[in-house]
Short mmCIF file of C-alpha atoms in Angstrom, two decimals:
data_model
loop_
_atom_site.label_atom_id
_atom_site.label_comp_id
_atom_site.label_asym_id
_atom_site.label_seq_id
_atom_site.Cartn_x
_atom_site.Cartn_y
_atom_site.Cartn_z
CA UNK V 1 0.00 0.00 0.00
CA UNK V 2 1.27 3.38 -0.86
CA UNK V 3 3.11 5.46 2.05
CA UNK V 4 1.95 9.30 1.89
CA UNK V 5 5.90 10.51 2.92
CA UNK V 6 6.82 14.00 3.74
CA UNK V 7 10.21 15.26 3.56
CA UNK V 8 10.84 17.84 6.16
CA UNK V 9 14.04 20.39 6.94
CA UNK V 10 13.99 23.51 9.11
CA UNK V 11 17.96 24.37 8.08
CA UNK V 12 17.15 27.16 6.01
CA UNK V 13 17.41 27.72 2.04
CA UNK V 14 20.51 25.39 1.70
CA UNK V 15 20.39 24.55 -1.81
CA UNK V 16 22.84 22.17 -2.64
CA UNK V 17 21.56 19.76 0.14
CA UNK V 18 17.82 20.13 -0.86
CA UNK V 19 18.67 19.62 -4.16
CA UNK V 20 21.29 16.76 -3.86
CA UNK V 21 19.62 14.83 -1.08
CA UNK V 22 16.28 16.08 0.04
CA UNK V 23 15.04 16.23 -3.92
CA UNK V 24 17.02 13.15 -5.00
CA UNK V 25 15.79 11.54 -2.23
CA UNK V 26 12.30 11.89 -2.95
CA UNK V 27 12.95 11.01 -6.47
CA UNK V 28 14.57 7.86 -5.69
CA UNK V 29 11.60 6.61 -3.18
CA UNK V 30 8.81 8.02 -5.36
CA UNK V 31 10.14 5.12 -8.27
CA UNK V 32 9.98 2.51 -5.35
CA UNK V 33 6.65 1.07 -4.14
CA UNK V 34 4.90 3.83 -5.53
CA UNK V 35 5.00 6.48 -2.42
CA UNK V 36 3.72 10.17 -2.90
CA UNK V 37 6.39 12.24 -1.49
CA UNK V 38 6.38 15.62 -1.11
CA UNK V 39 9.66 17.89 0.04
CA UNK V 40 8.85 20.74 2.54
CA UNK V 41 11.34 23.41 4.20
CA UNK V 42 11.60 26.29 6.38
CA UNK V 43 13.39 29.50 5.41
CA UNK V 44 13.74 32.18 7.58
CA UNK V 45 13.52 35.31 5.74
CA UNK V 46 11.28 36.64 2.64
CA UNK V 47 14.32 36.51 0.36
CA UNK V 48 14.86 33.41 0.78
CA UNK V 49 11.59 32.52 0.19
CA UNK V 50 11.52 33.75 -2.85
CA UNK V 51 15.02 32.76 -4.29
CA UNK V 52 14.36 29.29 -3.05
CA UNK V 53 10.47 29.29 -4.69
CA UNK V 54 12.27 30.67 -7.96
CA UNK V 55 14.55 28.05 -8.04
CA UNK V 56 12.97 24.91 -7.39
CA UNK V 57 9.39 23.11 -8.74
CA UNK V 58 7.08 21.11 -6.64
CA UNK V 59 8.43 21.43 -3.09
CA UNK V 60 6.65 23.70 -0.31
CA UNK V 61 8.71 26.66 1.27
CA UNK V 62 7.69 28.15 4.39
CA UNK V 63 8.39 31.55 5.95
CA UNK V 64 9.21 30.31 9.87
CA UNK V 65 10.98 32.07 13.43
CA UNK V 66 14.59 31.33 13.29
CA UNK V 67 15.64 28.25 15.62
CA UNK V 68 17.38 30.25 17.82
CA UNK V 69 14.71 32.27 19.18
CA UNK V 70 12.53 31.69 22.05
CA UNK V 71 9.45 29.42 21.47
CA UNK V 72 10.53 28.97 17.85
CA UNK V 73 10.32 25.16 17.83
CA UNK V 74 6.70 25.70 19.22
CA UNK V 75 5.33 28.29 16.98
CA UNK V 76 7.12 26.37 14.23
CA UNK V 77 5.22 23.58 14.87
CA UNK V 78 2.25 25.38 14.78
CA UNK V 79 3.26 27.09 11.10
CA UNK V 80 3.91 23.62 9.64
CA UNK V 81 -0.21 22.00 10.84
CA UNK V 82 -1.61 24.94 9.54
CA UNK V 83 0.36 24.78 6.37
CA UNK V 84 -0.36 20.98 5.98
CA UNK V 85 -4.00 21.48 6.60
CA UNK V 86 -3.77 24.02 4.34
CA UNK V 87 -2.08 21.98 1.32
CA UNK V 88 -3.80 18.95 2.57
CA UNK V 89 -1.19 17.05 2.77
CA UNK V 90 -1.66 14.28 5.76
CA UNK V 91 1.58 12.02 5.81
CA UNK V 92 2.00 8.79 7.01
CA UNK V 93 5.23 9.33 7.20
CA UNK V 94 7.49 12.24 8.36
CA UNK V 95 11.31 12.17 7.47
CA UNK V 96 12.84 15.19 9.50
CA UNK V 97 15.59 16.30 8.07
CA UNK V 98 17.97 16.57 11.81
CA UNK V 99 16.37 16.59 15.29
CA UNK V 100 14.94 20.25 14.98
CA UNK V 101 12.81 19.02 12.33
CA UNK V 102 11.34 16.30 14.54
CA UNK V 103 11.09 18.32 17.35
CA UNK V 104 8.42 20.39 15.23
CA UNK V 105 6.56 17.52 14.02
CA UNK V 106 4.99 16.42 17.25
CA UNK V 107 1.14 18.16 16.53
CA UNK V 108 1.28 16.44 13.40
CA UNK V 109 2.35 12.93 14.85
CA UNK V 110 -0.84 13.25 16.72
CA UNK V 111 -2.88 14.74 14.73
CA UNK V 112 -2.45 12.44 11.32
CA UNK V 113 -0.97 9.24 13.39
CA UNK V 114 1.76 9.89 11.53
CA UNK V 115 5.39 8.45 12.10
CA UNK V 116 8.62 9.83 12.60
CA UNK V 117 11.81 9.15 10.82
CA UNK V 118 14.74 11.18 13.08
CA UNK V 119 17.11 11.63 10.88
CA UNK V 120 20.38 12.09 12.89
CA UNK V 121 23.12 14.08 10.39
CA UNK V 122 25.69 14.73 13.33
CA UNK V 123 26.27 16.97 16.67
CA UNK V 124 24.31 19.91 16.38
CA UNK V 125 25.36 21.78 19.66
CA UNK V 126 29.08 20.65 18.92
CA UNK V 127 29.04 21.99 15.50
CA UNK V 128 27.39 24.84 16.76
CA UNK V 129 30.14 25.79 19.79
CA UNK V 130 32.91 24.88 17.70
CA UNK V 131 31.67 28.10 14.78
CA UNK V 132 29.79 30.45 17.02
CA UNK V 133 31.98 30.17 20.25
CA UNK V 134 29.32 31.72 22.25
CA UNK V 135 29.46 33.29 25.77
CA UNK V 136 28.69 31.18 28.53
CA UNK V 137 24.76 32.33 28.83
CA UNK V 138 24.19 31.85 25.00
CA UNK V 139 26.24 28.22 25.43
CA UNK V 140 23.80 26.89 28.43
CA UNK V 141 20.42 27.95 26.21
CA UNK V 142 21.77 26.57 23.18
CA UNK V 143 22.84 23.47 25.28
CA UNK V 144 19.56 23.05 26.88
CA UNK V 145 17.66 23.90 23.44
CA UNK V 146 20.18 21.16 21.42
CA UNK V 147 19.44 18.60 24.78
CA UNK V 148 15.95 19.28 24.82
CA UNK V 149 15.76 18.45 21.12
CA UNK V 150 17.81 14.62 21.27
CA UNK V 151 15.87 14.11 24.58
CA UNK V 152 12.26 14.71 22.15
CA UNK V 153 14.00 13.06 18.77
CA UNK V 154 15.05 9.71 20.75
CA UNK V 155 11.18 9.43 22.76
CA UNK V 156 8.97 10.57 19.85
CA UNK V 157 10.84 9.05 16.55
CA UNK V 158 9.67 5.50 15.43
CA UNK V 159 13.14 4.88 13.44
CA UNK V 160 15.86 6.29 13.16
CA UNK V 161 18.52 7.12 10.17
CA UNK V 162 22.73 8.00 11.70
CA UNK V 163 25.48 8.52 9.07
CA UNK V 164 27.79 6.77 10.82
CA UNK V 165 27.80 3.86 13.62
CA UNK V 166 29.64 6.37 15.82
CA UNK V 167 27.34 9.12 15.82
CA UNK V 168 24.64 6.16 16.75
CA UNK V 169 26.82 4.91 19.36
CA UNK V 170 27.35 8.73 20.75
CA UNK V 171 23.17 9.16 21.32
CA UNK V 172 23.12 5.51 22.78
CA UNK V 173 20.33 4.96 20.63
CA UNK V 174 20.56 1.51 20.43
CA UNK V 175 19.11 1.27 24.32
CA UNK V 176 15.87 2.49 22.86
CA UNK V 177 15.43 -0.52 21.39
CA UNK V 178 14.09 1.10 18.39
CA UNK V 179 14.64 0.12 14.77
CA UNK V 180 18.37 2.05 13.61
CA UNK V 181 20.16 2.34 10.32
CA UNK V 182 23.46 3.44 9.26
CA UNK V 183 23.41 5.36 5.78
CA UNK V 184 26.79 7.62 4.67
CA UNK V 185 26.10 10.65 2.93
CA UNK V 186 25.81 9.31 -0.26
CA UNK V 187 26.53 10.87 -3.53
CA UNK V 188 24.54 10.65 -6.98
CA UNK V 189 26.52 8.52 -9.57
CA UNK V 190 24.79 10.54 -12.18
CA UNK V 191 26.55 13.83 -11.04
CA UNK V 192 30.14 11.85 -9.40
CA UNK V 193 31.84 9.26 -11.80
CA UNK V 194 35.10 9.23 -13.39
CA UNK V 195 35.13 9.55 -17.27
CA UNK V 196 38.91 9.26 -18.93
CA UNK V 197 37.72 11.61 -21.51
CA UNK V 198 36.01 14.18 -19.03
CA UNK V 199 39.65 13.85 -17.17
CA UNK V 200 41.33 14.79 -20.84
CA UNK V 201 38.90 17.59 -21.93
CA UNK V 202 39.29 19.38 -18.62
CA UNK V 203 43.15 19.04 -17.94
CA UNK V 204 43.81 20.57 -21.64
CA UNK V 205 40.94 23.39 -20.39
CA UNK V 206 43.09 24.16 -17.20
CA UNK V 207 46.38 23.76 -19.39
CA UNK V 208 47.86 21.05 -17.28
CA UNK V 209 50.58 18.45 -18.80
CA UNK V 210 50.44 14.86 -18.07
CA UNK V 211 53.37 15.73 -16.18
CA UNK V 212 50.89 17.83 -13.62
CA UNK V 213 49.99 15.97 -10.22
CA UNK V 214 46.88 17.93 -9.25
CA UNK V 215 45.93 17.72 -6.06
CA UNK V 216 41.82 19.13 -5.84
CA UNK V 217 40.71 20.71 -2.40
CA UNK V 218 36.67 22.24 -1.77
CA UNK V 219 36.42 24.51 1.17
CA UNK V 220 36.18 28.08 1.99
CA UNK V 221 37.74 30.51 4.95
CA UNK V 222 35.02 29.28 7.52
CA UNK V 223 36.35 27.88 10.57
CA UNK V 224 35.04 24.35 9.70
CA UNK V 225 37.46 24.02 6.82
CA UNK V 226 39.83 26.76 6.58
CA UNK V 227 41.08 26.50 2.91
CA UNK V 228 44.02 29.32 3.15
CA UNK V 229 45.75 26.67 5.79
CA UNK V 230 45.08 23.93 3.30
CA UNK V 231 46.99 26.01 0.46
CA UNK V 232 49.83 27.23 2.73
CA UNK V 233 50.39 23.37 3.70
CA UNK V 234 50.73 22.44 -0.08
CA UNK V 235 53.35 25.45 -0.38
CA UNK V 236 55.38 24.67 2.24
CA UNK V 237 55.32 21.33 1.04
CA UNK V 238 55.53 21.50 -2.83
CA UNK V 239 57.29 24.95 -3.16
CA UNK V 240 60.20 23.08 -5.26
CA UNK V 241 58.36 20.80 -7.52
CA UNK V 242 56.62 22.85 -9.96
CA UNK V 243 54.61 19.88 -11.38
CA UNK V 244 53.10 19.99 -8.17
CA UNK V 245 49.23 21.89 -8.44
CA UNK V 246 46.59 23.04 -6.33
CA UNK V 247 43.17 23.28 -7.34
CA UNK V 248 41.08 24.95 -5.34
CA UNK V 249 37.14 25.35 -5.83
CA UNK V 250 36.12 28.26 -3.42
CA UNK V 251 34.28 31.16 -3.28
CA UNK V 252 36.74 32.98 -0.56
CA UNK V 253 39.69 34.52 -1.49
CA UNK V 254 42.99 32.52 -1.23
CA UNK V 255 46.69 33.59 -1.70
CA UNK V 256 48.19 33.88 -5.00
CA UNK V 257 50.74 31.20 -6.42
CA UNK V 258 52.18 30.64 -9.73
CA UNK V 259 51.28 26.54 -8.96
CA UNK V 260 47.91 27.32 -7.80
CA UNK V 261 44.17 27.50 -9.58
CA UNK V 262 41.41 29.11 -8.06
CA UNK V 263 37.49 28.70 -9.10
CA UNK V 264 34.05 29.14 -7.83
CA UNK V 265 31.52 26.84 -9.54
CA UNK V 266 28.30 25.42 -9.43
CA UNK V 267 27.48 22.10 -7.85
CA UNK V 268 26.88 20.45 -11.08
CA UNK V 269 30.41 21.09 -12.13
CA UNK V 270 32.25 20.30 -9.31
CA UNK V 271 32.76 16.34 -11.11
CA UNK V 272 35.09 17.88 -14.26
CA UNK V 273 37.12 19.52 -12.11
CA UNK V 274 37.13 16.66 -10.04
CA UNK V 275 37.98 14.37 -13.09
CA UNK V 276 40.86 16.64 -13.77
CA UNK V 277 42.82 15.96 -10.24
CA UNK V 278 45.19 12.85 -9.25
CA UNK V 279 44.22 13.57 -5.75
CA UNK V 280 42.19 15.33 -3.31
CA UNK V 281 43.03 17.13 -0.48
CA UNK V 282 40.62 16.17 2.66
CA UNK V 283 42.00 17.04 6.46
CA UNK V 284 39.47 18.02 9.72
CA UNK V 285 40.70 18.51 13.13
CA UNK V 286 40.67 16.34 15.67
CA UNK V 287 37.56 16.91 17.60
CA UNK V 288 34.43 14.40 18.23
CA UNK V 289 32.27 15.89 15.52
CA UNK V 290 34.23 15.21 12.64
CA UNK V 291 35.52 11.26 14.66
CA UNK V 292 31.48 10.78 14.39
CA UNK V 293 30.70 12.50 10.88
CA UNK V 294 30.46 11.28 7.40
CA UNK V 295 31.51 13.88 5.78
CA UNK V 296 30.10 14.47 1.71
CA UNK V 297 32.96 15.60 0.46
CA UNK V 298 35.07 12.05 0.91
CA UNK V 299 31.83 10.42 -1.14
CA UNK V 300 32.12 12.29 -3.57
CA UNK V 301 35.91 12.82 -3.91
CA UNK V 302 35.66 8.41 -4.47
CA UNK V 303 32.93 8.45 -6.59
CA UNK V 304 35.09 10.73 -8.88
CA UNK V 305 37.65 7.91 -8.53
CA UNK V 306 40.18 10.26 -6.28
CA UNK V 307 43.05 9.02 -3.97
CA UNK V 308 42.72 10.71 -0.95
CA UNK V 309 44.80 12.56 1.39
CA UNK V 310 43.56 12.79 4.72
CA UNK V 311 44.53 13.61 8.44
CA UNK V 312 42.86 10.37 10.03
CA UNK V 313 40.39 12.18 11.98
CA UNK V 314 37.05 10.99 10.58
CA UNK V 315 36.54 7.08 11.62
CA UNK V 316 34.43 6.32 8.72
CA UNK V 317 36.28 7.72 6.31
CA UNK V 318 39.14 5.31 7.72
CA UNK V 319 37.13 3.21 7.68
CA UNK V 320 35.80 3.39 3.83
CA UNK V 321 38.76 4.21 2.52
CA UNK V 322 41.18 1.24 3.50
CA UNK V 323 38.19 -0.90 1.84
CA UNK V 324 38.31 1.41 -1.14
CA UNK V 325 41.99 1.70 -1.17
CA UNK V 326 41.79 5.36 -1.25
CA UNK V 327 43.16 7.12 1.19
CA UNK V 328 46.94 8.64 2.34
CA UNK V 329 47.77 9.29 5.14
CA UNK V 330 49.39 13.37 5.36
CA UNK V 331 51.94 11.65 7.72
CA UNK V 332 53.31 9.44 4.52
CA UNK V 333 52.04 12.58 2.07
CA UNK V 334 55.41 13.09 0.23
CA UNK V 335 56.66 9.00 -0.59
CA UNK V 336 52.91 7.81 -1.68
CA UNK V 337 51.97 10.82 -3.87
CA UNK V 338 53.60 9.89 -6.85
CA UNK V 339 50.53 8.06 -8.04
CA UNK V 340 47.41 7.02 -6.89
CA UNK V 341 47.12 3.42 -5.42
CA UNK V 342 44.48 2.14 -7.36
CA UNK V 343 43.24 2.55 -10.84
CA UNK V 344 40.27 5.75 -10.63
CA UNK V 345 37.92 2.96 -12.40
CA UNK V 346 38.74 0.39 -9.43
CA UNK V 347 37.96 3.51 -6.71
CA UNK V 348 34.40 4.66 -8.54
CA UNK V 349 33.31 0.86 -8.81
CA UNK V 350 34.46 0.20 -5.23
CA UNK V 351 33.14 3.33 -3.57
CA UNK V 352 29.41 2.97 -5.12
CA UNK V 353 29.05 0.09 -2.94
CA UNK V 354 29.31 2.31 0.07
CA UNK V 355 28.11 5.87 -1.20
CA UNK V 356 25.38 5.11 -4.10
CA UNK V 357 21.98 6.05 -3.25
CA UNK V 358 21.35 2.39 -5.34
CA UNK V 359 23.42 0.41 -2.61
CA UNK V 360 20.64 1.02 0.05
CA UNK V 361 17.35 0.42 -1.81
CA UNK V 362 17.22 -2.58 0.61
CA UNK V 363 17.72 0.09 4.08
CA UNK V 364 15.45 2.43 2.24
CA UNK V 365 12.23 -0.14 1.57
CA UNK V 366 12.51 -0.78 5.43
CA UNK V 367 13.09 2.17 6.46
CA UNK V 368 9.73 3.36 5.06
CA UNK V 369 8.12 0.16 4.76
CA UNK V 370 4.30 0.79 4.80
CA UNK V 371 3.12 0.97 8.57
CA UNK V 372 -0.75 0.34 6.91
CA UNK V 373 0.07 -3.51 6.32
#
């Protein structure tokens, strides 16, 4: 029987995630067992609302009280019945989109019977301390507002969805006794593969010899991945070899250097320039949300068919990668970079079986197997 599934986010107008995984996820459970899905977000300001209505077709945007205010979850809440009501939509099921999201679906878990996916994408109030670095007042409501929000997500949800086993293990969620499952952020094949002749139109674009080892790094100057000490590592290091370059997609402003390339692009050409690199360039410090996370980025750096250098700070991507065989680490950076260890064909074939959206049809059908049987 068909599954009436709503796809719920309160993050804002974020538009590569809604269109990479909210939208393709829809997509991809819409062709399976027939479910009506329908994708649903909160912005908080008009222009957003209207840049995100302009962009995108057949989802619902709504205007709501930014999460950090006082009674926001509750008048959220109240926003999102009167909107379904309104749209008459009545879901079975509710996929929210982090533990905000679930927080605000509690009227309508009474009020349609409907059941709640929580789906856990890391440590909010971590990730939140380790930007903001708030005063001590700010940190205890945000703590209490974060706790508050687990302490609803792990009672209320019927499943639940982690990205990694870690970040499952860190909520103790498997003392709930409730059905859990463990799904990376994947990557679409459609938009990450390797292609040898993608690889040579793009490296004769950039001007780059077969000579060229490019190393590819995606970031910006925001404190959770600090691109301008990513490029003065690869100086230090490379300063001598000029067949040593840096590609760097960002939209911040980064040092000049004869060796390396700066660009800002859109998310659906991120894979050529991917395709053009030998390696890419992947480090996060040492703290417990990036040990728990699964981090995009590595998925689709092995889609592309990338060897990886990386710090060893992410478990899963230490995980993934020595099955992949696609990772270095920057301890053993300057004897293994010569070339990658396996063939780019062997890493995309290898890494689809952990980061393809088609590896998990199984986890998806019971994930939102019909509660109506």
């Amino acid at each position: 029987m068909k599954n009436k599934i709503l796809f719920l986010a309160t993050d804002g107008y974020q538009p590569t995630i809604i269109e990479s995984q909210l939208i393709e996820l829809k997509k991809n459970i819409e062709k399976r067992n027939d479910n009506q899905c329908k994708v649903l977000f909160f912005v908080f300001s008009k222009s957003e609302k209207a840049i995100a209505l302009n962009k995108f077709n057949d989802v619902i945007v709504l205007l709501g009280i930014k999460k950090a205010l006082p009674f926001a979850r509750f008048i959220n809440s109240i926003i999102l019945v009167i909107n379904l009501f309104k749209y008459k939509i009545y879901p079975d099921i509710i996929h929210c989109r982090t533990e905000s999201s679930l927080s605000i679906s509690i009227f309508i878990k009474f009020f349609c019977n409907s059941k709640l996916i929580w789906d856990c994408r890391g440590l909010s109030y971590e990730e939140y301390i380790y930007i903001i670095k708030p005063n001590r007042i700010i940190k205890l409501y945000k703590y209490l507002q974060f706790k508050i929000d687990i302490i609803v997500a792990k009672l209320l949800c019927d499943k639940a969805i982690f990205v990694s086993k870690d970040l499952r293990d860190y909520y103790s969620f498997n003392h709930t006794n409730k059905p859990s499952y463990i799904i990376p952020c994947l990557s679409n094949s459609k938009l990450f593969f390797y292609s040898e002749g993608l690889r040579d139109k793009m490296r004769n674009e950039l001007g780059f010899s077969e000579k060229d080892k490019v190393i590819i790094t995606i970031g910006s100057n925001s404190k959770w991945q600090n691109i301008n000490e990513t490029v003065d590592f690869f100086i230090d290091l490379f300063e001598e070899n000029p067949n040593y370059k840096l590609l760097v997609l960002t939209n911040s402003k980064i040092k000049n250097h004869p060796n390396i390339i700066s660009k800002f692009v859109n998310f659906s050409e991120v894979n050529n320039y991917l395709n053009a690199a030998d390696f890419a360039f992947f480090t996060r410090d040492d703290l417990i949300l990036n040990n728990v996370a699964s981090p995009v980025k590595f998925s689709e750096f092995s889609m592309s068919g990338l060897t990886v250098i990386q710090n060893g700070n992410v478990n899963q991507v230490e995980e993934f990668g020595s099955i992949i065989g696609n990772i270095i680490s920057l301890n053993f950076i300057k004897s293994k970079i010569k070339k990658p260890i396996n063939s780019r064909d062997f890493v995309m074939s290898k890494s689809m079986e952990f980061y393809s959206m088609s590896s998990y049809k199984d986890v998806y059908d019971s994930i939102y197997k019909t509660y109506k049987d």
